[in-house]
mmCIF file of C-alpha atoms in Angstrom:
data_model
loop_
_atom_site.group_PDB
_atom_site.id
_atom_site.type_symbol
_atom_site.label_atom_id
_atom_site.label_comp_id
_atom_site.label_asym_id
_atom_site.label_seq_id
_atom_site.Cartn_x
_atom_site.Cartn_y
_atom_site.Cartn_z
ATOM 1 C CA MET L 72 0.000 0.000 0.000
ATOM 2 C CA MET L 73 1.431 3.364 -1.052
ATOM 3 C CA ASP L 74 1.197 6.273 1.360
ATOM 4 C CA LYS L 75 0.300 9.813 0.293
ATOM 5 C CA ASN L 76 3.914 10.928 -0.150
ATOM 6 C CA GLN L 77 4.797 7.850 -2.231
ATOM 7 C CA ILE L 78 1.771 8.413 -4.448
ATOM 8 C CA ARG L 79 2.649 12.051 -5.087
ATOM 9 C CA GLU L 80 6.309 11.281 -5.757
ATOM 10 C CA THR L 81 5.450 8.448 -8.153
ATOM 11 C CA ILE L 82 3.174 10.718 -10.170
ATOM 12 C CA ALA L 83 5.597 13.655 -10.220
ATOM 13 C CA ARG L 84 8.564 11.463 -11.210
ATOM 14 C CA ARG L 85 6.684 9.969 -14.141
ATOM 15 C CA ALA L 86 5.304 13.335 -15.232
ATOM 16 C CA ALA L 87 8.807 14.829 -15.385
ATOM 17 C CA LEU L 88 9.740 12.262 -18.034
ATOM 18 C CA GLU L 89 7.266 13.867 -20.442
ATOM 19 C CA LEU L 90 9.347 17.048 -20.644
ATOM 20 C CA LYS L 91 11.898 17.891 -23.290
ATOM 21 C CA ASP L 92 14.792 20.303 -23.049
ATOM 22 C CA GLY L 93 13.613 23.873 -23.669
ATOM 23 C CA ASP L 94 9.892 23.216 -23.135
ATOM 24 C CA VAL L 95 7.771 26.111 -21.890
ATOM 25 C CA VAL L 96 5.769 24.575 -19.040
ATOM 26 C CA ASN L 97 2.859 25.720 -16.893
ATOM 27 C CA LEU L 98 2.282 23.979 -13.567
ATOM 28 C CA GLY L 99 -1.068 23.812 -11.843
ATOM 29 C CA ILE L 100 -1.455 24.264 -8.102
ATOM 30 C CA GLY L 101 -0.518 21.401 -5.790
ATOM 31 C CA LEU L 102 1.069 18.187 -7.038
ATOM 32 C CA PRO L 103 2.236 19.612 -10.407
ATOM 33 C CA THR L 104 4.594 21.981 -8.586
ATOM 34 C CA MET L 105 6.650 18.927 -7.523
ATOM 35 C CA ILE L 106 7.485 17.952 -11.108
ATOM 36 C CA PRO L 107 10.585 20.177 -11.601
ATOM 37 C CA ASP L 108 12.233 18.412 -8.645
ATOM 38 C CA TYR L 109 12.441 15.234 -10.754
ATOM 39 C CA LEU L 110 13.623 16.528 -14.122
ATOM 40 C CA PRO L 111 16.041 14.091 -15.809
ATOM 41 C CA ASP L 112 19.684 15.106 -16.096
ATOM 42 C CA GLY L 113 20.333 17.403 -19.028
ATOM 43 C CA ILE L 114 16.734 18.614 -19.249
ATOM 44 C CA SER L 115 16.065 22.295 -18.614
ATOM 45 C CA VAL L 116 12.595 23.814 -18.976
ATOM 46 C CA ILE L 117 11.105 27.301 -18.780
ATOM 47 C CA LEU L 118 8.384 27.556 -16.144
ATOM 48 C CA GLN L 119 5.577 30.026 -16.799
ATOM 49 C CA SER L 120 3.046 31.356 -14.287
ATOM 50 C CA GLU L 121 -0.310 32.884 -15.248
ATOM 51 C CA ASN L 122 0.160 35.878 -12.949
ATOM 52 C CA GLY L 123 3.112 37.129 -14.969
ATOM 53 C CA LEU L 124 6.463 35.353 -14.734
ATOM 54 C CA VAL L 125 8.333 33.383 -17.366
ATOM 55 C CA GLY L 126 11.345 31.746 -15.766
ATOM 56 C CA MET L 127 10.268 30.539 -12.332
ATOM 57 C CA GLY L 128 12.930 29.016 -10.151
ATOM 58 C CA PRO L 129 12.713 26.658 -7.178
ATOM 59 C CA THR L 130 10.830 27.362 -3.964
ATOM 60 C CA PRO L 131 12.894 29.727 -1.778
ATOM 61 C CA ALA L 132 14.448 28.525 1.456
ATOM 62 C CA PRO L 133 12.624 29.514 4.664
ATOM 63 C CA GLY L 134 13.380 33.131 5.495
ATOM 64 C CA GLU L 135 14.418 33.963 1.933
ATOM 65 C CA GLU L 136 10.939 34.575 0.521
ATOM 66 C CA ASP L 137 10.409 37.678 -1.615
ATOM 67 C CA PRO L 138 6.835 39.030 -1.270
ATOM 68 C CA ASP L 139 7.025 40.275 -4.856
ATOM 69 C CA LEU L 140 7.639 36.762 -6.199
ATOM 70 C CA ILE L 141 4.632 34.450 -5.948
ATOM 71 C CA ASN L 142 2.987 31.977 -8.288
ATOM 72 C CA SER L 143 -0.638 31.994 -9.382
ATOM 73 C CA GLY L 144 -1.597 30.009 -6.284
ATOM 74 C CA GLY L 145 -0.025 32.550 -3.932
ATOM 75 C CA GLY L 146 3.022 30.419 -3.070
ATOM 76 C CA TYR L 147 6.502 31.894 -2.866
ATOM 77 C CA ILE L 148 8.806 31.275 -5.823
ATOM 78 C CA THR L 149 12.157 32.438 -7.139
ATOM 79 C CA ALA L 150 13.150 33.736 -10.561
ATOM 80 C CA VAL L 151 16.005 32.295 -12.597
ATOM 81 C CA PRO L 152 18.553 34.614 -14.264
ATOM 82 C CA GLY L 153 16.952 36.131 -17.354
ATOM 83 C CA ALA L 154 13.391 35.625 -16.116
ATOM 84 C CA TYR L 155 10.733 37.826 -17.689
ATOM 85 C CA ALA L 156 8.164 39.546 -15.456
ATOM 86 C CA CYS L 157 5.068 40.770 -17.254
ATOM 87 C CA SER L 158 1.444 41.656 -16.731
ATOM 88 C CA SER L 159 -1.120 38.888 -16.380
ATOM 89 C CA LEU L 160 -2.521 40.127 -19.703
ATOM 90 C CA ALA L 161 0.783 39.402 -21.460
ATOM 91 C CA SER L 162 1.044 36.099 -19.620
ATOM 92 C CA PHE L 163 -2.339 35.000 -20.943
ATOM 93 C CA GLU L 164 -1.359 36.135 -24.435
ATOM 94 C CA ILE L 165 1.488 33.619 -24.178
ATOM 95 C CA ILE L 166 -0.984 30.912 -23.155
ATOM 96 C CA ARG L 167 -3.734 31.767 -25.632
ATOM 97 C CA GLY L 168 -1.189 32.221 -28.401
ATOM 98 C CA GLY L 169 -0.137 28.570 -28.156
ATOM 99 C CA HIS L 170 3.344 29.201 -26.767
ATOM 100 C CA VAL L 171 3.044 26.836 -23.764
ATOM 101 C CA ASP L 172 4.289 23.386 -24.744
ATOM 102 C CA VAL L 173 2.883 21.447 -21.792
ATOM 103 C CA THR L 174 0.580 22.179 -18.889
ATOM 104 C CA PHE L 175 0.176 19.865 -15.903
ATOM 105 C CA LEU L 176 -3.122 20.180 -14.060
ATOM 106 C CA GLY L 177 -5.043 18.419 -11.327
ATOM 107 C CA ALA L 178 -8.579 17.101 -11.696
ATOM 108 C CA LEU L 179 -11.727 16.512 -9.734
ATOM 109 C CA GLU L 180 -13.166 14.550 -12.652
ATOM 110 C CA VAL L 181 -12.008 13.577 -16.134
ATOM 111 C CA ASP L 182 -13.861 11.415 -18.624
ATOM 112 C CA GLU L 183 -13.237 9.211 -21.626
ATOM 113 C CA LYS L 184 -13.865 12.088 -24.044
ATOM 114 C CA GLY L 185 -11.060 14.173 -22.546
ATOM 115 C CA ASN L 186 -13.449 16.483 -20.708
ATOM 116 C CA LEU L 187 -12.143 17.982 -17.474
ATOM 117 C CA ALA L 188 -13.868 19.321 -14.364
ATOM 118 C CA ASN L 189 -11.384 20.789 -11.927
ATOM 119 C CA TRP L 190 -12.672 24.046 -10.526
ATOM 120 C CA ILE L 191 -15.942 23.618 -8.597
ATOM 121 C CA ILE L 192 -15.254 21.892 -5.296
ATOM 122 C CA PRO L 193 -18.521 20.432 -4.011
ATOM 123 C CA GLY L 194 -19.658 22.129 -0.820
ATOM 124 C CA LYS L 195 -17.200 25.014 -1.070
ATOM 125 C CA LYS L 196 -17.390 28.517 -2.467
ATOM 126 C CA VAL L 197 -14.761 29.253 -5.093
ATOM 127 C CA PRO L 198 -13.945 32.537 -6.857
ATOM 128 C CA GLY L 199 -13.817 31.007 -10.337
ATOM 129 C CA MET L 200 -11.831 28.649 -12.542
ATOM 130 C CA GLY L 201 -8.842 30.968 -12.944
ATOM 131 C CA GLY L 202 -6.551 30.301 -15.889
ATOM 132 C CA ALA L 203 -7.333 26.602 -16.244
ATOM 133 C CA MET L 204 -9.784 27.062 -19.120
ATOM 134 C CA ASP L 205 -7.211 29.101 -21.067
ATOM 135 C CA LEU L 206 -4.468 26.565 -20.427
ATOM 136 C CA LEU L 207 -6.653 23.674 -21.519
ATOM 137 C CA VAL L 208 -7.320 25.187 -24.932
ATOM 138 C CA GLY L 209 -4.037 27.082 -25.336
ATOM 139 C CA ALA L 210 -1.330 24.607 -24.297
ATOM 140 C CA ARG L 211 -0.051 22.222 -26.945
ATOM 141 C CA LYS L 212 -0.304 19.251 -24.559
ATOM 142 C CA VAL L 213 -2.492 18.855 -21.465
ATOM 143 C CA ILE L 214 -1.444 16.271 -18.876
ATOM 144 C CA LEU L 215 -3.413 15.552 -15.726
ATOM 145 C CA THR L 216 -1.351 14.574 -12.683
ATOM 146 C CA MET L 217 -3.690 13.256 -10.016
ATOM 147 C CA GLU L 218 -4.480 10.473 -7.591
ATOM 148 C CA HIS L 219 -6.496 7.767 -9.298
ATOM 149 C CA THR L 220 -9.386 7.925 -6.843
ATOM 150 C CA ALA L 221 -10.805 10.296 -4.221
ATOM 151 C CA LYS L 222 -11.737 8.569 -0.962
ATOM 152 C CA GLY L 223 -12.008 5.346 -2.910
ATOM 153 C CA ASN L 224 -14.312 6.810 -5.559
ATOM 154 C CA PRO L 225 -13.271 6.895 -9.239
ATOM 155 C CA LYS L 226 -12.193 10.217 -10.707
ATOM 156 C CA ILE L 227 -11.814 8.862 -14.249
ATOM 157 C CA LEU L 228 -15.424 8.625 -15.396
ATOM 158 C CA LYS L 229 -17.536 7.698 -18.394
ATOM 159 C CA GLU L 230 -18.889 11.243 -18.278
ATOM 160 C CA CYS L 231 -18.064 14.163 -15.978
ATOM 161 C CA ARG L 232 -20.829 15.118 -13.560
ATOM 162 C CA LEU L 233 -19.450 18.466 -12.394
ATOM 163 C CA PRO L 234 -19.472 21.599 -14.588
ATOM 164 C CA LEU L 235 -16.680 21.368 -17.140
ATOM 165 C CA THR L 236 -13.587 23.516 -17.201
ATOM 166 C CA ALA L 237 -13.140 22.590 -20.867
ATOM 167 C CA ALA L 238 -14.328 19.864 -23.205
ATOM 168 C CA GLY L 239 -12.180 17.377 -25.097
ATOM 169 C CA GLN L 240 -8.789 18.908 -24.310
ATOM 170 C CA VAL L 241 -7.009 16.366 -22.079
ATOM 171 C CA ASN L 242 -4.259 14.347 -23.790
ATOM 172 C CA MET L 243 -2.825 12.242 -20.981
ATOM 173 C CA ILE L 244 -3.548 11.167 -17.400
ATOM 174 C CA ILE L 245 -0.804 10.160 -14.973
ATOM 175 C CA THR L 246 -1.805 8.573 -11.657
ATOM 176 C CA GLU L 247 -0.086 6.341 -9.122
ATOM 177 C CA MET L 248 -1.588 3.372 -10.993
ATOM 178 C CA GLY L 249 -0.357 4.130 -14.472
ATOM 179 C CA VAL L 250 -0.304 6.296 -17.577
ATOM 180 C CA MET L 251 -3.338 6.708 -19.815
ATOM 181 C CA GLU L 252 -3.658 8.451 -23.165
ATOM 182 C CA ILE L 253 -6.958 9.846 -24.417
ATOM 183 C CA GLY L 254 -7.784 9.530 -28.088
ATOM 184 C CA PRO L 255 -10.797 9.298 -30.403
ATOM 185 C CA ASP L 256 -11.620 5.799 -29.140
ATOM 186 C CA GLY L 257 -11.401 6.604 -25.430
ATOM 187 C CA ILE L 258 -8.784 5.999 -22.750
ATOM 188 C CA VAL L 259 -5.849 3.700 -23.433
ATOM 189 C CA LEU L 260 -3.734 2.334 -20.586
ATOM 190 C CA THR L 261 -0.168 2.498 -21.932
ATOM 191 C CA GLU L 262 1.878 2.035 -18.748
ATOM 192 C CA ILE L 263 1.007 0.314 -15.460
ATOM 193 C CA ASN L 264 2.592 0.580 -12.029
ATOM 194 C CA PRO L 265 3.871 -2.957 -11.284
ATOM 195 C CA GLU L 266 2.321 -2.696 -7.811
ATOM 196 C CA PHE L 267 -1.110 -3.013 -9.446
ATOM 197 C CA THR L 268 -2.811 -5.381 -11.857
ATOM 198 C CA VAL L 269 -4.814 -4.348 -14.898
ATOM 199 C CA GLU L 270 -7.903 -5.621 -13.092
ATOM 200 C CA GLN L 271 -7.196 -3.349 -10.104
ATOM 201 C CA VAL L 272 -6.713 -0.316 -12.362
ATOM 202 C CA GLN L 273 -9.983 -1.015 -14.145
ATOM 203 C CA ALA L 274 -11.821 -1.564 -10.849
ATOM 204 C CA ALA L 275 -10.703 1.911 -9.735
ATOM 205 C CA THR L 276 -11.830 3.459 -13.039
ATOM 206 C CA GLU L 277 -15.452 4.046 -14.041
ATOM 207 C CA ALA L 278 -14.613 4.547 -17.722
ATOM 208 C CA ARG L 279 -13.823 1.407 -19.690
ATOM 209 C CA LEU L 280 -10.081 1.260 -20.336
ATOM 210 C CA ARG L 281 -8.590 -0.002 -23.551
ATOM 211 C CA ILE L 282 -5.365 -1.852 -22.843
ATOM 212 C CA SER L 283 -2.465 -1.077 -25.140
ATOM 213 C CA PRO L 284 -1.031 -4.163 -26.847
ATOM 214 C CA ASP L 285 2.363 -2.673 -25.917
ATOM 215 C CA LEU L 286 1.490 -2.100 -22.241
ATOM 216 C CA LYS L 287 4.707 -1.392 -20.348
ATOM 217 C CA PRO L 288 5.724 -0.983 -16.699
ATOM 218 C CA MET L 289 5.355 2.615 -15.545
ATOM 219 C CA ARG L 290 8.575 4.497 -16.093
ATOM 220 C CA GLN L 291 10.234 6.258 -13.175
#
């Protein structure tokens, strides 16, 4: 049985392998922010934040936080040499103009058509969906990094029940159980964590999974 930290590390490690040197990358709040910690050797990416920074660096050490440097979730960040600070308007022009290579987002629900619901949290008041809808339609590749279930309930559904953030935009899902790609024929399981069986992955998934004939162990 994997604990919470093992689950998050497994997902972040695998997600980092999707990045290529020089990619412009946007990270959603939460688990996606762990991904840069696991970049393979020789891979350098440019991290972009919706609130107006291209060239985010690592989280500052305690006591070294700069109140003028925060990400879109309000967390403290640093800027790498040569970073570009801009207005949120210019930042969203980068996103909407198709200049973000990959965005990693979380999900409340995703379905077999690539629809995503990730902004209304049941029972809570939220100010809005933020930049997620722009990222979903503007980024060249959309990857969800998320736990496979929520309190034992599937998050990968036949059809989303919550209001959508965007329709048909998700390309890939990475969970602690495996890697799934979404195409015209639904969700294909391409990699599986050896700690689980195909039957266990399907049991935790409401949508019917197609199993790749080249199914491989989940890379780390």
